[in-house]
Coordinates of C-alpha atoms and ligand atoms in Angstrom, one line a residue:
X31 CA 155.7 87.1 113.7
X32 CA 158.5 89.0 115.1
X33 CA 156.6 92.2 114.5
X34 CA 153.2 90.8 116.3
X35 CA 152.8 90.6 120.3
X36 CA 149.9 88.5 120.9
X37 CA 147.3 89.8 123.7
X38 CA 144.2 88.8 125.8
X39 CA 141.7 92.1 125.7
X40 CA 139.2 92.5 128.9
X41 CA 136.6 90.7 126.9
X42 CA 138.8 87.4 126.6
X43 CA 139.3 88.2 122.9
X44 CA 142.6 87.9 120.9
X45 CA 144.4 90.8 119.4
X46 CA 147.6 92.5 118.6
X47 CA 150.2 94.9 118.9
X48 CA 152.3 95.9 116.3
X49 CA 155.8 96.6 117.2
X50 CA 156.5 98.2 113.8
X51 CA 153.5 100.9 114.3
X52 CA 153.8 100.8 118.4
X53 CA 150.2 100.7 118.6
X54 CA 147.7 98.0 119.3
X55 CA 145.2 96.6 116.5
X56 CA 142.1 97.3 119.6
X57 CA 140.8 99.2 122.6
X58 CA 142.5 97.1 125.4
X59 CA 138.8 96.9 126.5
X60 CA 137.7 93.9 124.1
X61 CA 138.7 93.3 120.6
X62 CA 135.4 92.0 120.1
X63 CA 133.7 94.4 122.0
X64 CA 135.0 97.6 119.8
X65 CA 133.7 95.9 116.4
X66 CA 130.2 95.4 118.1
X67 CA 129.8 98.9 119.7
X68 CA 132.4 100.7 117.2
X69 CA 130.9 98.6 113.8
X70 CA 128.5 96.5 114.1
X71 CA 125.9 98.5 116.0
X72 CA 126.5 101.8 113.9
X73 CA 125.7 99.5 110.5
X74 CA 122.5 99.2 112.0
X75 CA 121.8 96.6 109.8
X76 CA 118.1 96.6 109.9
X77 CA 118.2 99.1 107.3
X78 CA 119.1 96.4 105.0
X79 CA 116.4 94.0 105.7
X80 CA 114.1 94.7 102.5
X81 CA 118.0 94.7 100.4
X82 CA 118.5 92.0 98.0
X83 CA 122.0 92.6 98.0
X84 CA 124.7 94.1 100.4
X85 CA 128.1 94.5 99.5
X86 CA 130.5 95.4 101.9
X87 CA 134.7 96.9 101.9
X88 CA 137.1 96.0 105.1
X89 CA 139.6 98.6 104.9
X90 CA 142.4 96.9 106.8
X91 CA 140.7 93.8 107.4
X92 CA 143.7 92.8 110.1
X93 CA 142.4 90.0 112.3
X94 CA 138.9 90.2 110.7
X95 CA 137.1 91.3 114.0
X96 CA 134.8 94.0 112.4
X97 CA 133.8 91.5 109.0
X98 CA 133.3 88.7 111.0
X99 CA 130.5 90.7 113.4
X100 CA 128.5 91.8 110.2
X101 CA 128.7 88.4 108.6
X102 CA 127.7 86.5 111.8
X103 CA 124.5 88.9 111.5
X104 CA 123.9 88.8 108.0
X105 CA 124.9 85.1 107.7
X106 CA 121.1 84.5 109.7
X107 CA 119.3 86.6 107.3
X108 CA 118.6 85.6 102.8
X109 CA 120.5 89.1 102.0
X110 CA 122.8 88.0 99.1
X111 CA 126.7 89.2 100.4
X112 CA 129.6 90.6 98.2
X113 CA 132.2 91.3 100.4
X114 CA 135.8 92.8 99.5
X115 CA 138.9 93.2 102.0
X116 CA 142.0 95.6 101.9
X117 CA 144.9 94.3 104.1
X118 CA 148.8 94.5 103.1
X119 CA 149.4 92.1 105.7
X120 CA 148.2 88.1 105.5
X121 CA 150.3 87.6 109.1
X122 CA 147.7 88.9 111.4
X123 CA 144.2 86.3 109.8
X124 CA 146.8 83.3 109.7
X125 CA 147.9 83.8 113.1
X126 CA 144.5 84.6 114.4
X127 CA 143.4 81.0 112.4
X128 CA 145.9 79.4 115.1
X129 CA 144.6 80.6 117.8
X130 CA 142.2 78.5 119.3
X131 CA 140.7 81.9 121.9
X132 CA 140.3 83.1 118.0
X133 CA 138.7 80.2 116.4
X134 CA 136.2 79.6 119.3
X135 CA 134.3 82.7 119.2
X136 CA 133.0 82.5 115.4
X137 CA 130.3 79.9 114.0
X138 CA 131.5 77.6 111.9
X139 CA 130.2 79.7 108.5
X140 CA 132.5 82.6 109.5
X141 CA 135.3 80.4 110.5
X142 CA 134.9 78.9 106.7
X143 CA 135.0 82.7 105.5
X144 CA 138.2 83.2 107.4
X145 CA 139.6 80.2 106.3
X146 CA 139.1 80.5 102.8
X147 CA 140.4 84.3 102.3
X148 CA 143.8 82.6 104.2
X149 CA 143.9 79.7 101.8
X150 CA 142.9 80.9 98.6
X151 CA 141.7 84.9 99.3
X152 CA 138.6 84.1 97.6
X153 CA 135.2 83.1 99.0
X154 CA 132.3 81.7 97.7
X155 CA 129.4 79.9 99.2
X156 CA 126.1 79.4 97.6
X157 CA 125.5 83.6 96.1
X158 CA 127.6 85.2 98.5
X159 CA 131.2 86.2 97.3
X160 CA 134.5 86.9 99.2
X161 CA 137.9 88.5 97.8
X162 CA 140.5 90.3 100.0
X163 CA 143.2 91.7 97.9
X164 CA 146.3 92.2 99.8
X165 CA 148.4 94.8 99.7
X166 CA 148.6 98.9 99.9
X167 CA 144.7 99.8 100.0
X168 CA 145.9 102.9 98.2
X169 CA 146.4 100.9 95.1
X170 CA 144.4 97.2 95.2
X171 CA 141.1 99.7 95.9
X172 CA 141.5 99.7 92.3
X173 CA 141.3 95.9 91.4
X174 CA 137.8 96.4 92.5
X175 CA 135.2 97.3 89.4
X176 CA 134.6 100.9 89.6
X177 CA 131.0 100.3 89.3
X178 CA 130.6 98.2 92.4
X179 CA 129.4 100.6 95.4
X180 CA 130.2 99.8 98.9
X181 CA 127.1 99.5 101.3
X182 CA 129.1 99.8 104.1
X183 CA 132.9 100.5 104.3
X184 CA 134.4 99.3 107.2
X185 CA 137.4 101.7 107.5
X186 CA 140.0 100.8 110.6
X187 CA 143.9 101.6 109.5
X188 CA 145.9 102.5 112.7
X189 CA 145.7 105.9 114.1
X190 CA 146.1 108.6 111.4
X191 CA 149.4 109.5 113.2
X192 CA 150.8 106.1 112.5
X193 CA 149.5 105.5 109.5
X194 CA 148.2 108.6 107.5
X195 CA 148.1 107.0 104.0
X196 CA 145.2 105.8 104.8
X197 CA 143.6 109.0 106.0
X198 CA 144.7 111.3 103.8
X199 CA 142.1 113.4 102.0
X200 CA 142.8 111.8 98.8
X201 CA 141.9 108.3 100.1
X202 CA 138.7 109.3 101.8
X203 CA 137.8 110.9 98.5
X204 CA 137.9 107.6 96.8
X205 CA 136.6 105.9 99.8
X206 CA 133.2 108.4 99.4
X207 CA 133.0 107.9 95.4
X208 CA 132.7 104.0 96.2
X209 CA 130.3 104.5 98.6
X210 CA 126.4 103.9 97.5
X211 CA 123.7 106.1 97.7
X212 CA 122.5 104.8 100.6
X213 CA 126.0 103.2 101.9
X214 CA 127.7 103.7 105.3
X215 CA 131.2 104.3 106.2
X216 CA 132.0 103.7 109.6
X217 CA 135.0 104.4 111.7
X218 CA 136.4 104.5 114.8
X219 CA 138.0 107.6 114.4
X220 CA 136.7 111.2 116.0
X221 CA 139.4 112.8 114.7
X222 CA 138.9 116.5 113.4
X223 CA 141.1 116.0 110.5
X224 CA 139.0 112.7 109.2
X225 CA 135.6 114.1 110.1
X226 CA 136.7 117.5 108.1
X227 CA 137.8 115.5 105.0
X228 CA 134.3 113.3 105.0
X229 CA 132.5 116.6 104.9
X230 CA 134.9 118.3 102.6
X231 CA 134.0 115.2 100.6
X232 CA 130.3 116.0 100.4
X233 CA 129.4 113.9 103.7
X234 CA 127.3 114.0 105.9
X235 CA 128.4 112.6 109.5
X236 CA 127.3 111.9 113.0
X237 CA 128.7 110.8 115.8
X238 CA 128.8 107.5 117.5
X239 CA 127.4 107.3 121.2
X240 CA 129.6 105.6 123.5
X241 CA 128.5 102.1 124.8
X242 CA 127.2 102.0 128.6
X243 CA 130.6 101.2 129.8
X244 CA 132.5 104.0 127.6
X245 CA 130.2 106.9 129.0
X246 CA 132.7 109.0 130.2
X247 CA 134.4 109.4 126.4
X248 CA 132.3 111.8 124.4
X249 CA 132.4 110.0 121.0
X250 CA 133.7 106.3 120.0
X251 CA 133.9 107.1 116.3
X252 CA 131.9 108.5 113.0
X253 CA 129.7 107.4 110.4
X254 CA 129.7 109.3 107.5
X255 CA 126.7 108.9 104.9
X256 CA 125.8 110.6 101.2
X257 CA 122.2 111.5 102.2
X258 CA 120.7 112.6 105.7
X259 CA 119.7 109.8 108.0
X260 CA 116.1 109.3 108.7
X261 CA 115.2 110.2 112.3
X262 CA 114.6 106.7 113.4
X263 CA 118.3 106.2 113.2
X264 CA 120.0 109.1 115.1
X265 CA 117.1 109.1 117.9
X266 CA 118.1 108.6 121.6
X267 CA 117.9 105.3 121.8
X268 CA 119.9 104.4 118.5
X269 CA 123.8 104.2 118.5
X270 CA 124.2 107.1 116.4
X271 CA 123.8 111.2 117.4
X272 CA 124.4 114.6 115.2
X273 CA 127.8 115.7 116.3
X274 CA 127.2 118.6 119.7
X275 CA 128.5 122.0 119.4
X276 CA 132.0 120.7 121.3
X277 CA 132.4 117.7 118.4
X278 CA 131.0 121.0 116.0
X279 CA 133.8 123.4 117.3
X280 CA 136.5 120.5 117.3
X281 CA 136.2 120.9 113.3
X282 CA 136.8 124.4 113.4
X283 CA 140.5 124.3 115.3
X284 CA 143.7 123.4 113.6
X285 CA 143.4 119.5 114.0
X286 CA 140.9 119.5 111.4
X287 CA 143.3 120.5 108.7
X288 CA 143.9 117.4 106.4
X289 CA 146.7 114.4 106.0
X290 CA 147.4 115.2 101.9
X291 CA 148.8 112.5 99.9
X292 CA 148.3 113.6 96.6
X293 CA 150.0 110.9 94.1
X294 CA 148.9 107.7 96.9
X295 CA 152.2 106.4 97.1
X296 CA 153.5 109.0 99.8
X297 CA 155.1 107.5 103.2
X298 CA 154.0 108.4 106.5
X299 CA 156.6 110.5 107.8
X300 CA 155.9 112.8 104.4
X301 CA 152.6 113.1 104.9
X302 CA 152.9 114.3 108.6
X303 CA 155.9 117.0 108.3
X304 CA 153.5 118.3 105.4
X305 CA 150.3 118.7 107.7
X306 CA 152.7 120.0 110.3
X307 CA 153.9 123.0 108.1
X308 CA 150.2 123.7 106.9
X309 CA 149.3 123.5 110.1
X310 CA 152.1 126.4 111.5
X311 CA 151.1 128.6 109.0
X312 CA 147.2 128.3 109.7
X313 CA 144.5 131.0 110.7
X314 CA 142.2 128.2 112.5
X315 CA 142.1 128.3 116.1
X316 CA 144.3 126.5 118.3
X317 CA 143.6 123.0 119.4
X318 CA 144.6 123.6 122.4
X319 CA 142.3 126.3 123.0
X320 CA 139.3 124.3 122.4
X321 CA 140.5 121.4 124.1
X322 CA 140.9 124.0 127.5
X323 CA 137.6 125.4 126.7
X324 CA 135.7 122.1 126.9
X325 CA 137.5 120.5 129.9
X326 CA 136.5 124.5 131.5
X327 CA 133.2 123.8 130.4
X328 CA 132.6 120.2 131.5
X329 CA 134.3 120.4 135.1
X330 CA 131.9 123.2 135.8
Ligands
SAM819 C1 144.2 98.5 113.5 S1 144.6 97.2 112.5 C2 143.1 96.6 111.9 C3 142.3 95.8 112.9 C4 141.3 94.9 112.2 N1 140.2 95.6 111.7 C5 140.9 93.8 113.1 O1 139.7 93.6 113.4 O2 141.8 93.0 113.6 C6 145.3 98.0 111.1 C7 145.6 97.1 109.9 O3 146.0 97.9 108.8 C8 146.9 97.2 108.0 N2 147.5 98.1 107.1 C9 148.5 99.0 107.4 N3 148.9 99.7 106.3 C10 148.1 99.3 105.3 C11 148.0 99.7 104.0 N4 148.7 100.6 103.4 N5 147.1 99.0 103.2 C12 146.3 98.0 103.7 N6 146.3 97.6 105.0 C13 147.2 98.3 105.8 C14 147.7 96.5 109.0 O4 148.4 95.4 108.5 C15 146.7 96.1 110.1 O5 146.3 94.8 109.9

C-alpha cells in the first residue's frame, strides 16, 4: 500500500491519497459527504420509483463511496439493480474492507456488495447483479454488452490534469452512447473542458448547487442528460440548476478546449502537451480573462 496514505475526512469518513497521482481520492470535507451532495442527491432517485430496472456504471469505483450511497437507497426500495464498476486498482476496496471506520458506516447488504466484488468481483443477490471489471476503463468498458444502457454513470477518475484518459473526448463519447434515454451522468467535475465535450457529445447539462455548507463555491459538479429535464428537477429547491451566464461564459474561454485521446491507449503526459499546443494556437478567449471578469463582477 506503499502508494496509499490513509486519512480521516471532517465527516469521520475514510479515504485516500495517492502518492502516485499527488491527489486525494475526496474533498477533505467528508468522503461520505461528497458522494451524498456530489452523487447521490443529483441521481435524484425518485425519478426511478415507477422503474422496474436500474442499471448503474462506477467509473473508477475506488473506495466505493459513490456506489455504496445509491445502493444503500435503492437497497430499501423493489427496483431490480444491475450494477457494473470500472477500477484498475483492487488495493483501495480491500483496504477500505479493513478498515473498521470503513466497515461501520454501511448496512450489512452493502457491506456484502463490497465484499463480494473483493472476493470474487461478482455479485449477485436474489435479481440484482454486480460485476466490477478491473482494469483501464478505456478498454474493460467494452466487456460490457453494448446493448446494456447505463441509468446513471457515476463518473469520478482524478482531476482531468492527473488523469486525462479518462476525460478525454473520446471517452465521454463512449460514456454518452452507453447512457439511456432517460440515464444520468454525474460528476464532480465543473471543468470547462468536460462540460464542453458532454455538449459536443449531444448533452444536455446543468449544474450542481452547492450543499449549505459549500455556498461560497459556485458549482460542485455536472450532470449531463440525453433529453431536457422536467422542471420539477432543476427548480430552486432541487440539487440541480441550468448552468448561469459566468458557468455559460466559462465554456467559451480556452479551458473548454478538449483532453483528445484518439486510439484510448494514450498516457497522460501525451494527452496534456497535446491540449497544451491546441490550446496556444487557439482564437477562444483567455481563461484568465474570464476568471478576472467574474472575481470583478462578484466583489462588486
Ligand atoms: C478519485 S478516485 C475514485 C474515488 C472513488 N469513487 C471512491 O469513492 O473512493 C479515482 C480512482 O480512479 C482509479 N483509476 C485511475 N486510472 C484508472 C483507469 N485508467 N481506469 C480505471 N480506473 C482508474 C484509481 O485507481 C482510483 O481508485
Amino acid at each position: 500500500m506503499d502508494d496509499y496514505q490513509k486519512h480521516t475526512t471532517k465527516d469521520g469518513s475514510l479515504s485516500l491519497y495517492s502518492l502516485s497521482y499527488e491527489e486525494g481520492f475526496h474533498d477533505r470535507d467528508g468522503a461520505l459527504r461528497e458522494s451524498i451532495n456530489k452523487y447521490l442527491f443529483p441521481a435524484q432517485l425518485e425519478q426511478f420509483s415507477n422503474t422496474e430496472k436500474i442499471v448503474v456504471l462506477d467509473v473508477c469505483m475506488g473506495l466505493g463511496y459513490n456506489t455504496g450511497c445509491i445502493l444503500e437507497k435503492l437497497l430499501q426500495s423493489n427496483i431490480k439493480i444491475e450494477w457494473h464498476g470500472l477500477e484498475i486498482d483492487q488495493r483501495p476496496l480491500n483496504l477500505g474492507l479493513n478498515e473498521s471506520t470503513f466497515q461501520e458506516i454501511w448496512s450489512p447488504k452493502v457491506l456484502h456488495f463490497f465484499s463480494c466484488l473483493n472476493k470474487s468481483g461478482k455479485w449477485n443477490e436474489g435479481f440484482n447483479e454486480g460485476t466490477v471489471h478491473w482494469g483501464d476503463a478505456r478498454q474493460k468498458i467494452y466487456e460490457i454488452q453494448d446493448s446494456i444502457k447505463f441509468d446513471l454513470i457515476l463518473l469520478d477518475p482524478f482531476s482531468p490534469q492527473k488523469c486525462p484518459e479518462l476525460w478525454s473526448e473520446e471517452f465521454i463519447t463512449l460514456l454518452t452512447e452507453r447512457l439511456s434515454v432517460e440515464g444520468r451522468l454525474i460528476t464532480y467535475s465543473t471543468a470547462a473542458s468536460i462540460r464542453a465535450s458532454f455538449k459536443r457529445a449531444g448533452l444536455e447539462i446543468y449544474s450542481i448547487i452547492p450543499s449549505n455548507d459549500d455556498k461560497k463555491k459556485w458549482s460542485s459538479g455536472t450532470v449531463a442528460v440525453k433529453k431536457k429535464l422536467e422542471q420539477q428537477f432543476i427548480s430552486k429547491n432541487c440539487q440541480l440548476k441550468d448552468l448561469s451566464t459566468r458557468e455559460l461564459e466559462h465554456l467559451a474561454t480556452r479551458s473548454s478546449i478538449p483532453y483528445r485521446d484518439p486510439t484510448g491507449r494514450a498516457d497522460s503526459k501525451e494527452i496534456i502537451s497535446i491540449r497544451e499546443i491546441e490550446q496556444s494556437k487557439s482564437q477562444l478567449i483567455n481563461t484568465s480573462s474570464w476568471r478576472k471578469r467574474w472575481n470583478t463582477a462578484q466583489s462588486q
